[in-house]
């Protein structure tokens, strides 16, 4: 960035988000809220699902192919022979692209952690956000929740307000310590704002009063919390009621309990209820289990592929009581995938009836042959979700 003449100093006001779960959904709601208020936003998220361009949204639109190529070439030339990672060079490219185009806000999602993340280069963002923090990426972030929270809280900046979603006590204690040391005001769930579902509505309350909003169009009770974080952000930015309504009604975020109703894979299971989700850690497993528990009863079958860096049993254990079976597959094209047999073995240890298949399509065929009207959830990895979205067109 120094070699590029500090483009991070020229981007529109930044909202920087870190956490373990809910970052993408929360940002999607914030973007929907901004656009509902007639504003535009640059957005940087990761990983992508179907194509790389999803990571870089310039003033509301996915970055164009020619602009992406030119920006990456410029960054590689500026970097010269120095070592740089894939995520670092693409983050530089996103920031450079954002600095060249006018917008009202810049939404930056951390890739891993926060303190040492490549996105953590803006000295004075407009606002920071910490979504729920849980155990994940221990090989990089630490073994305990407190250690992981310290890394995530590294995005907090001196004097800059931070919206904090619900946290376990160990994580909240660390966040409060960091914020106090830096003089950063906290806008914390349970203290400064509250959100709940009541009679099919989302009820949000802060010191300015109560807001009665529609439920989020993103499925799941966990999206209530994400919506609360988004509304807290939009209210702090003083964007009005229209922004809050748009945040919960217009957000789109693929592979988060996404219903697949068209495309080749959906056509292969025409009478089934087909869902796709990219969650991959224990907290995501609990969130998905909660979603399944709230749906009308229907035979439920999982098609699951996971990476060998994840806590497979921690993810599958909460799902076991809500699924009739699990069909394990390997993730196509991923060097770090667990084999179908390894995932099946892990599923067996938590009490799931398991089988294996060579592809998602084969798994769908086997399930629907025996249970045509099944509820089928393809799950376990964002990489698997990306492969499914590409195959499904």
Short mmCIF file of C-alpha atoms in Angstrom, two decimals:
data_model
loop_
_atom_site.label_atom_id
_atom_site.label_comp_id
_atom_site.label_asym_id
_atom_site.label_seq_id
_atom_site.Cartn_x
_atom_site.Cartn_y
_atom_site.Cartn_z
CA UNK A 1 0.00 0.00 0.00
CA UNK A 2 2.91 2.35 0.66
CA UNK A 3 4.21 1.61 -2.85
CA UNK A 4 0.73 2.39 -4.22
CA UNK A 5 0.77 5.84 -2.54
CA UNK A 6 -1.47 4.88 0.39
CA UNK A 7 -4.85 4.26 -1.31
CA UNK A 8 -6.30 3.20 2.06
CA UNK A 9 -6.26 6.90 3.00
CA UNK A 10 -8.50 7.77 0.04
CA UNK A 11 -11.36 5.29 0.38
CA UNK A 12 -14.81 6.44 1.57
CA UNK A 13 -15.58 6.11 5.31
CA UNK A 14 -14.88 2.54 6.44
CA UNK A 15 -17.01 0.13 8.44
CA UNK A 16 -14.66 -2.70 9.47
CA UNK A 17 -16.06 -6.02 10.68
CA UNK A 18 -14.49 -9.01 12.43
CA UNK A 19 -15.84 -12.03 14.32
CA UNK A 20 -16.25 -15.77 13.90
CA UNK A 21 -19.80 -16.11 12.58
CA UNK A 22 -22.21 -13.74 10.88
CA UNK A 23 -19.75 -11.29 9.30
CA UNK A 24 -20.98 -11.78 5.75
CA UNK A 25 -24.68 -11.76 6.64
CA UNK A 26 -24.28 -8.65 8.81
CA UNK A 27 -22.42 -6.81 6.06
CA UNK A 28 -25.04 -7.88 3.51
CA UNK A 29 -27.72 -6.30 5.69
CA UNK A 30 -25.69 -3.12 6.18
CA UNK A 31 -25.17 -2.85 2.43
CA UNK A 32 -28.89 -3.37 1.82
CA UNK A 33 -29.62 -0.67 4.39
CA UNK A 34 -27.20 1.81 2.84
CA UNK A 35 -28.65 1.20 -0.61
CA UNK A 36 -32.16 1.49 0.80
CA UNK A 37 -31.17 4.94 2.02
CA UNK A 38 -30.03 5.88 -1.48
CA UNK A 39 -26.33 5.51 -0.69
CA UNK A 40 -23.61 3.39 -2.32
CA UNK A 41 -20.95 1.21 -0.77
CA UNK A 42 -17.74 -0.51 -1.74
CA UNK A 43 -17.68 -4.01 -0.22
CA UNK A 44 -14.78 -6.42 0.35
CA UNK A 45 -15.66 -9.93 1.57
CA UNK A 46 -14.16 -13.42 1.47
CA UNK A 47 -14.08 -16.14 0.46
CA UNK A 48 -15.89 -16.09 -2.85
CA UNK A 49 -18.30 -18.85 -3.77
CA UNK A 50 -18.69 -19.15 -7.54
CA UNK A 51 -16.20 -16.57 -8.86
CA UNK A 52 -13.50 -14.33 -7.44
CA UNK A 53 -15.25 -11.08 -8.46
CA UNK A 54 -17.76 -11.62 -5.63
CA UNK A 55 -15.08 -10.47 -3.19
CA UNK A 56 -14.85 -6.93 -4.58
CA UNK A 57 -18.01 -4.89 -5.07
CA UNK A 58 -17.29 -1.36 -6.32
CA UNK A 59 -20.03 1.20 -5.58
CA UNK A 60 -22.59 -1.60 -5.48
CA UNK A 61 -21.46 -3.60 -8.52
CA UNK A 62 -19.16 -6.60 -8.78
CA UNK A 63 -15.79 -5.47 -10.08
CA UNK A 64 -15.52 -5.74 -13.87
CA UNK A 65 -13.08 -8.23 -15.37
CA UNK A 66 -10.90 -5.61 -17.07
CA UNK A 67 -10.77 -3.44 -13.94
CA UNK A 68 -9.82 -6.45 -11.80
CA UNK A 69 -7.04 -7.52 -14.17
CA UNK A 70 -5.62 -4.00 -14.46
CA UNK A 71 -5.75 -3.40 -10.69
CA UNK A 72 -4.09 -6.70 -9.83
CA UNK A 73 -1.36 -6.08 -12.43
CA UNK A 74 -0.75 -2.63 -10.95
CA UNK A 75 -0.45 -4.07 -7.43
CA UNK A 76 1.88 -6.88 -8.50
CA UNK A 77 4.11 -4.40 -10.30
CA UNK A 78 4.19 -2.12 -7.26
CA UNK A 79 5.04 -5.05 -4.99
CA UNK A 80 7.92 -6.18 -7.20
CA UNK A 81 9.91 -9.17 -5.95
CA UNK A 82 8.80 -8.92 -2.32
CA UNK A 83 6.89 -11.88 -0.86
CA UNK A 84 3.15 -11.36 -0.56
CA UNK A 85 0.23 -13.71 0.04
CA UNK A 86 -2.83 -14.25 -2.14
CA UNK A 87 -5.07 -12.52 0.40
CA UNK A 88 -2.69 -9.60 0.84
CA UNK A 89 -2.35 -8.82 -2.86
CA UNK A 90 -6.09 -9.13 -3.46
CA UNK A 91 -6.80 -6.89 -0.46
CA UNK A 92 -4.45 -4.29 -1.92
CA UNK A 93 -6.25 -4.57 -5.25
CA UNK A 94 -9.64 -4.08 -3.59
CA UNK A 95 -8.48 -1.01 -1.65
CA UNK A 96 -6.88 0.49 -4.76
CA UNK A 97 -10.07 -0.09 -6.75
CA UNK A 98 -12.15 1.51 -3.98
CA UNK A 99 -9.88 4.57 -3.86
CA UNK A 100 -10.53 5.26 -7.54
CA UNK A 101 -14.35 5.30 -7.47
CA UNK A 102 -16.64 7.54 -5.46
CA UNK A 103 -19.00 5.92 -2.96
CA UNK A 104 -20.54 6.82 0.38
CA UNK A 105 -19.07 4.01 2.50
CA UNK A 106 -16.53 1.18 2.38
CA UNK A 107 -17.41 -2.13 4.06
CA UNK A 108 -14.36 -4.27 4.89
CA UNK A 109 -14.60 -7.84 6.20
CA UNK A 110 -11.55 -9.37 7.83
CA UNK A 111 -10.24 -12.57 6.33
CA UNK A 112 -8.79 -14.14 9.49
CA UNK A 113 -8.61 -12.71 12.98
CA UNK A 114 -8.30 -8.94 12.96
CA UNK A 115 -5.18 -7.61 14.65
CA UNK A 116 -2.82 -8.90 11.96
CA UNK A 117 -5.38 -9.17 9.16
CA UNK A 118 -4.52 -7.60 5.81
CA UNK A 119 -7.68 -5.48 5.97
CA UNK A 120 -6.57 -3.86 9.23
CA UNK A 121 -4.82 -0.95 7.50
CA UNK A 122 -7.28 1.93 7.97
CA UNK A 123 -6.17 4.11 10.88
CA UNK A 124 -9.53 5.72 11.61
CA UNK A 125 -12.59 3.86 10.34
CA UNK A 126 -16.02 5.34 10.86
CA UNK A 127 -17.07 2.32 12.89
CA UNK A 128 -15.95 -1.20 13.76
CA UNK A 129 -18.16 -4.25 14.39
CA UNK A 130 -17.49 -7.49 16.27
CA UNK A 131 -19.91 -10.32 15.47
CA UNK A 132 -20.18 -13.35 17.81
CA UNK A 133 -16.76 -14.84 18.52
CA UNK A 134 -16.26 -18.57 19.00
CA UNK A 135 -13.55 -21.20 18.66
CA UNK A 136 -12.21 -21.48 15.11
CA UNK A 137 -8.85 -21.26 13.31
CA UNK A 138 -7.02 -22.20 16.50
CA UNK A 139 -3.82 -22.90 14.56
CA UNK A 140 -3.59 -19.17 13.80
CA UNK A 141 -5.57 -17.34 16.47
CA UNK A 142 -4.98 -19.24 19.72
CA UNK A 143 -6.48 -22.15 21.62
CA UNK A 144 -8.73 -20.25 24.04
CA UNK A 145 -11.72 -18.01 23.43
CA UNK A 146 -9.90 -15.13 25.16
CA UNK A 147 -6.90 -15.47 22.85
CA UNK A 148 -9.13 -15.55 19.76
CA UNK A 149 -11.14 -12.56 21.01
CA UNK A 150 -7.92 -10.58 21.48
CA UNK A 151 -7.03 -11.14 17.83
CA UNK A 152 -10.54 -10.21 16.63
CA UNK A 153 -10.60 -7.11 18.86
CA UNK A 154 -7.46 -5.93 17.08
CA UNK A 155 -9.68 -3.99 14.67
CA UNK A 156 -10.80 -1.65 17.46
CA UNK A 157 -9.23 1.79 16.95
CA UNK A 158 -8.60 4.69 19.36
CA UNK A 159 -11.76 6.73 19.84
CA UNK A 160 -13.73 4.83 17.16
CA UNK A 161 -17.09 3.35 18.25
CA UNK A 162 -17.43 -0.44 18.05
CA UNK A 163 -20.75 -2.28 17.68
CA UNK A 164 -20.53 -5.55 19.62
CA UNK A 165 -22.87 -8.48 19.03
CA UNK A 166 -23.67 -10.99 21.82
CA UNK A 167 -20.49 -12.53 23.20
CA UNK A 168 -19.52 -15.14 25.75
CA UNK A 169 -18.16 -13.64 28.96
CA UNK A 170 -14.53 -14.56 28.21
CA UNK A 171 -14.66 -12.80 24.85
CA UNK A 172 -16.56 -9.76 26.15
CA UNK A 173 -14.06 -9.23 28.93
CA UNK A 174 -11.21 -9.04 26.42
CA UNK A 175 -13.17 -6.71 24.13
CA UNK A 176 -13.95 -4.37 27.03
CA UNK A 177 -10.30 -4.31 28.10
CA UNK A 178 -9.11 -3.43 24.58
CA UNK A 179 -11.80 -0.77 24.14
CA UNK A 180 -11.01 0.83 27.51
CA UNK A 181 -7.30 0.97 26.74
CA UNK A 182 -7.96 2.64 23.38
CA UNK A 183 -10.77 4.91 24.52
CA UNK A 184 -13.15 3.34 22.00
CA UNK A 185 -16.85 3.62 22.92
CA UNK A 186 -18.69 0.29 22.80
CA UNK A 187 -22.23 -0.12 21.45
CA UNK A 188 -22.78 -3.53 23.00
CA UNK A 189 -25.71 -5.92 22.80
CA UNK A 190 -27.43 -6.24 26.18
CA UNK A 191 -26.09 -2.88 27.36
CA UNK A 192 -26.71 -0.31 24.63
CA UNK A 193 -29.05 -2.18 22.31
CA UNK A 194 -31.33 -5.20 22.37
CA UNK A 195 -32.95 -7.26 19.64
CA UNK A 196 -35.49 -10.06 19.76
CA UNK A 197 -38.21 -11.76 17.78
CA UNK A 198 -41.76 -11.15 19.01
CA UNK A 199 -44.90 -12.38 17.26
CA UNK A 200 -43.25 -12.64 13.88
CA UNK A 201 -41.55 -9.24 14.06
CA UNK A 202 -38.03 -8.05 14.83
CA UNK A 203 -38.02 -5.75 17.86
CA UNK A 204 -34.94 -3.55 18.21
CA UNK A 205 -34.41 -1.16 21.10
CA UNK A 206 -31.68 1.31 22.02
CA UNK A 207 -31.44 4.51 24.01
CA UNK A 208 -33.44 6.39 21.34
CA UNK A 209 -36.42 4.09 21.53
CA UNK A 210 -38.00 0.92 20.10
CA UNK A 211 -38.17 -0.09 16.45
CA UNK A 212 -40.69 -2.65 15.16
CA UNK A 213 -39.32 -4.18 11.94
CA UNK A 214 -40.04 -7.17 9.68
CA UNK A 215 -38.10 -10.36 10.33
CA UNK A 216 -34.91 -10.71 8.27
CA UNK A 217 -35.38 -12.33 4.88
CA UNK A 218 -32.21 -14.33 5.64
CA UNK A 219 -33.34 -17.56 7.32
CA UNK A 220 -32.51 -18.54 10.88
CA UNK A 221 -32.79 -17.30 14.45
CA UNK A 222 -29.10 -16.36 14.35
CA UNK A 223 -29.99 -13.78 11.69
CA UNK A 224 -31.95 -11.88 14.36
CA UNK A 225 -28.65 -11.08 16.08
CA UNK A 226 -26.96 -10.22 12.79
CA UNK A 227 -29.87 -7.92 11.95
CA UNK A 228 -29.52 -6.27 15.35
CA UNK A 229 -25.84 -5.55 14.68
CA UNK A 230 -26.73 -4.13 11.26
CA UNK A 231 -29.50 -1.92 12.65
CA UNK A 232 -27.22 -0.70 15.46
CA UNK A 233 -24.67 0.25 12.81
CA UNK A 234 -27.15 2.03 10.57
CA UNK A 235 -28.67 3.92 13.51
CA UNK A 236 -25.24 5.02 14.70
CA UNK A 237 -24.57 6.30 11.17
CA UNK A 238 -27.90 8.18 11.47
CA UNK A 239 -29.37 6.78 8.26
CA UNK A 240 -33.05 6.72 9.18
CA UNK A 241 -35.87 4.20 9.33
CA UNK A 242 -35.83 3.37 5.63
CA UNK A 243 -32.29 2.06 5.93
CA UNK A 244 -33.22 -0.21 8.84
CA UNK A 245 -36.25 -1.62 7.02
CA UNK A 246 -34.20 -2.25 3.86
CA UNK A 247 -31.49 -3.97 5.88
CA UNK A 248 -33.81 -6.72 7.04
CA UNK A 249 -35.99 -7.04 3.94
CA UNK A 250 -33.58 -6.65 1.01
CA UNK A 251 -30.36 -8.38 2.07
CA UNK A 252 -29.10 -11.25 -0.06
CA UNK A 253 -26.30 -13.57 1.00
CA UNK A 254 -25.87 -16.89 -0.83
CA UNK A 255 -25.06 -20.21 0.86
CA UNK A 256 -26.59 -19.18 4.17
CA UNK A 257 -29.51 -21.60 4.44
CA UNK A 258 -30.20 -20.71 0.80
CA UNK A 259 -33.18 -22.43 -0.79
CA UNK A 260 -32.26 -23.85 -4.22
CA UNK A 261 -35.39 -23.85 -6.38
CA UNK A 262 -33.96 -23.84 -9.91
CA UNK A 263 -30.92 -25.11 -11.78
CA UNK A 264 -29.62 -28.57 -12.68
CA UNK A 265 -29.24 -29.81 -9.09
CA UNK A 266 -32.64 -28.49 -8.06
CA UNK A 267 -34.10 -30.14 -11.18
CA UNK A 268 -32.50 -33.44 -10.12
CA UNK A 269 -34.59 -33.38 -6.94
CA UNK A 270 -37.85 -31.77 -8.14
CA UNK A 271 -40.02 -32.83 -5.22
CA UNK A 272 -37.43 -32.25 -2.51
CA UNK A 273 -36.89 -29.16 -0.36
CA UNK A 274 -33.25 -28.34 -1.16
CA UNK A 275 -31.06 -26.03 0.92
CA UNK A 276 -27.41 -24.97 0.80
CA UNK A 277 -25.33 -23.67 3.70
CA UNK A 278 -21.62 -22.92 3.99
CA UNK A 279 -21.27 -22.86 7.79
CA UNK A 280 -18.41 -25.03 9.02
CA UNK A 281 -17.72 -24.71 12.75
CA UNK A 282 -19.46 -25.76 15.96
CA UNK A 283 -21.34 -22.46 16.33
CA UNK A 284 -22.61 -22.79 12.77
CA UNK A 285 -23.74 -26.34 13.50
CA UNK A 286 -25.79 -25.12 16.46
CA UNK A 287 -27.29 -22.31 14.36
CA UNK A 288 -28.28 -24.74 11.59
CA UNK A 289 -29.73 -27.18 14.12
CA UNK A 290 -31.88 -24.37 15.48
CA UNK A 291 -33.10 -23.52 11.98
CA UNK A 292 -34.01 -27.15 11.28
CA UNK A 293 -35.83 -27.44 14.61
CA UNK A 294 -38.13 -24.57 13.61
CA UNK A 295 -39.07 -25.88 10.17
CA UNK A 296 -42.21 -28.00 9.66
CA UNK A 297 -41.50 -31.69 10.14
CA UNK A 298 -40.14 -33.41 7.06
CA UNK A 299 -37.59 -36.25 6.62
CA UNK A 300 -34.25 -34.44 6.63
CA UNK A 301 -31.05 -35.69 5.00
CA UNK A 302 -27.63 -34.05 4.98
CA UNK A 303 -25.09 -34.06 2.16
CA UNK A 304 -21.86 -33.03 3.81
CA UNK A 305 -18.27 -32.32 2.79
CA UNK A 306 -15.70 -30.65 5.07
CA UNK A 307 -12.09 -29.50 5.20
CA UNK A 308 -9.54 -31.32 7.31
CA UNK A 309 -8.85 -28.11 9.27
CA UNK A 310 -12.31 -28.05 10.88
CA UNK A 311 -13.85 -29.53 14.02
CA UNK A 312 -16.05 -32.02 12.18
CA UNK A 313 -17.68 -33.67 15.19
CA UNK A 314 -18.25 -30.29 16.86
CA UNK A 315 -20.07 -29.15 13.72
CA UNK A 316 -22.11 -32.35 13.22
CA UNK A 317 -23.07 -33.13 16.81
CA UNK A 318 -25.89 -30.55 17.11
CA UNK A 319 -27.21 -31.55 13.68
CA UNK A 320 -27.45 -35.26 14.51
CA UNK A 321 -30.80 -35.10 16.29
CA UNK A 322 -32.42 -33.26 13.38
CA UNK A 323 -31.29 -35.45 10.47
CA UNK A 324 -32.38 -38.90 9.34
CA UNK A 325 -29.09 -39.54 7.54
CA UNK A 326 -25.86 -38.02 6.26
CA UNK A 327 -24.29 -38.71 2.88
CA UNK A 328 -20.60 -37.81 2.98
CA UNK A 329 -18.71 -36.53 -0.05
CA UNK A 330 -15.30 -35.01 -0.67
CA UNK A 331 -15.13 -31.38 -1.81
CA UNK A 332 -14.22 -31.33 -5.50
CA UNK A 333 -10.95 -29.62 -6.34
CA UNK A 334 -9.92 -28.96 -2.71
CA UNK A 335 -6.58 -30.33 -1.56
CA UNK A 336 -7.56 -30.01 2.13
CA UNK A 337 -10.86 -31.84 1.83
CA UNK A 338 -11.66 -34.72 4.11
CA UNK A 339 -12.38 -37.87 2.18
CA UNK A 340 -15.98 -39.02 2.11
CA UNK A 341 -14.99 -41.96 4.33
CA UNK A 342 -13.39 -39.66 6.93
CA UNK A 343 -16.46 -37.44 7.11
CA UNK A 344 -18.68 -40.52 7.35
CA UNK A 345 -16.59 -41.87 10.23
CA UNK A 346 -16.91 -38.58 12.11
CA UNK A 347 -20.67 -38.55 11.49
CA UNK A 348 -20.96 -42.08 12.85
CA UNK A 349 -19.35 -41.00 16.13
CA UNK A 350 -22.17 -38.51 16.76
CA UNK A 351 -24.89 -41.04 15.96
CA UNK A 352 -25.76 -40.17 12.37
CA UNK A 353 -26.72 -42.90 9.93
CA UNK A 354 -24.19 -42.44 7.15
CA UNK A 355 -23.29 -43.41 3.62
CA UNK A 356 -20.93 -41.97 1.03
CA UNK A 357 -21.28 -40.72 -2.53
CA UNK A 358 -18.86 -39.61 -5.22
CA UNK A 359 -20.75 -36.41 -6.10
CA UNK A 360 -23.57 -34.18 -4.86
CA UNK A 361 -25.69 -35.25 -7.84
CA UNK A 362 -25.25 -38.93 -6.99
CA UNK A 363 -26.11 -38.22 -3.36
CA UNK A 364 -29.27 -36.40 -4.43
CA UNK A 365 -30.26 -39.32 -6.66
CA UNK A 366 -29.85 -41.87 -3.89
CA UNK A 367 -31.76 -39.82 -1.31
CA UNK A 368 -34.65 -38.89 -3.59
CA UNK A 369 -34.98 -42.45 -4.91
CA UNK A 370 -35.93 -43.54 -1.40
CA UNK A 371 -37.53 -40.28 -0.15
CA UNK A 372 -38.65 -38.09 -3.06
CA UNK A 373 -40.09 -35.36 -0.81
CA UNK A 374 -37.14 -35.15 1.55
CA UNK A 375 -35.68 -31.99 3.01
CA UNK A 376 -32.04 -32.06 1.84
CA UNK A 377 -29.36 -29.79 3.28
CA UNK A 378 -26.01 -29.58 1.47
CA UNK A 379 -23.57 -28.33 4.09
CA UNK A 380 -20.16 -28.34 5.77
CA UNK A 381 -18.00 -25.88 3.83
CA UNK A 382 -18.10 -22.63 1.89
CA UNK A 383 -15.85 -24.35 -0.65
CA UNK A 384 -18.43 -27.08 -1.14
CA UNK A 385 -21.13 -24.40 -1.37
CA UNK A 386 -19.18 -22.63 -4.10
CA UNK A 387 -18.81 -25.85 -6.07
CA UNK A 388 -22.56 -26.49 -5.73
CA UNK A 389 -23.47 -22.99 -6.90
CA UNK A 390 -21.20 -23.34 -9.93
CA UNK A 391 -22.65 -26.73 -10.82
CA UNK A 392 -26.18 -25.44 -10.32
CA UNK A 393 -25.56 -22.54 -12.70
#
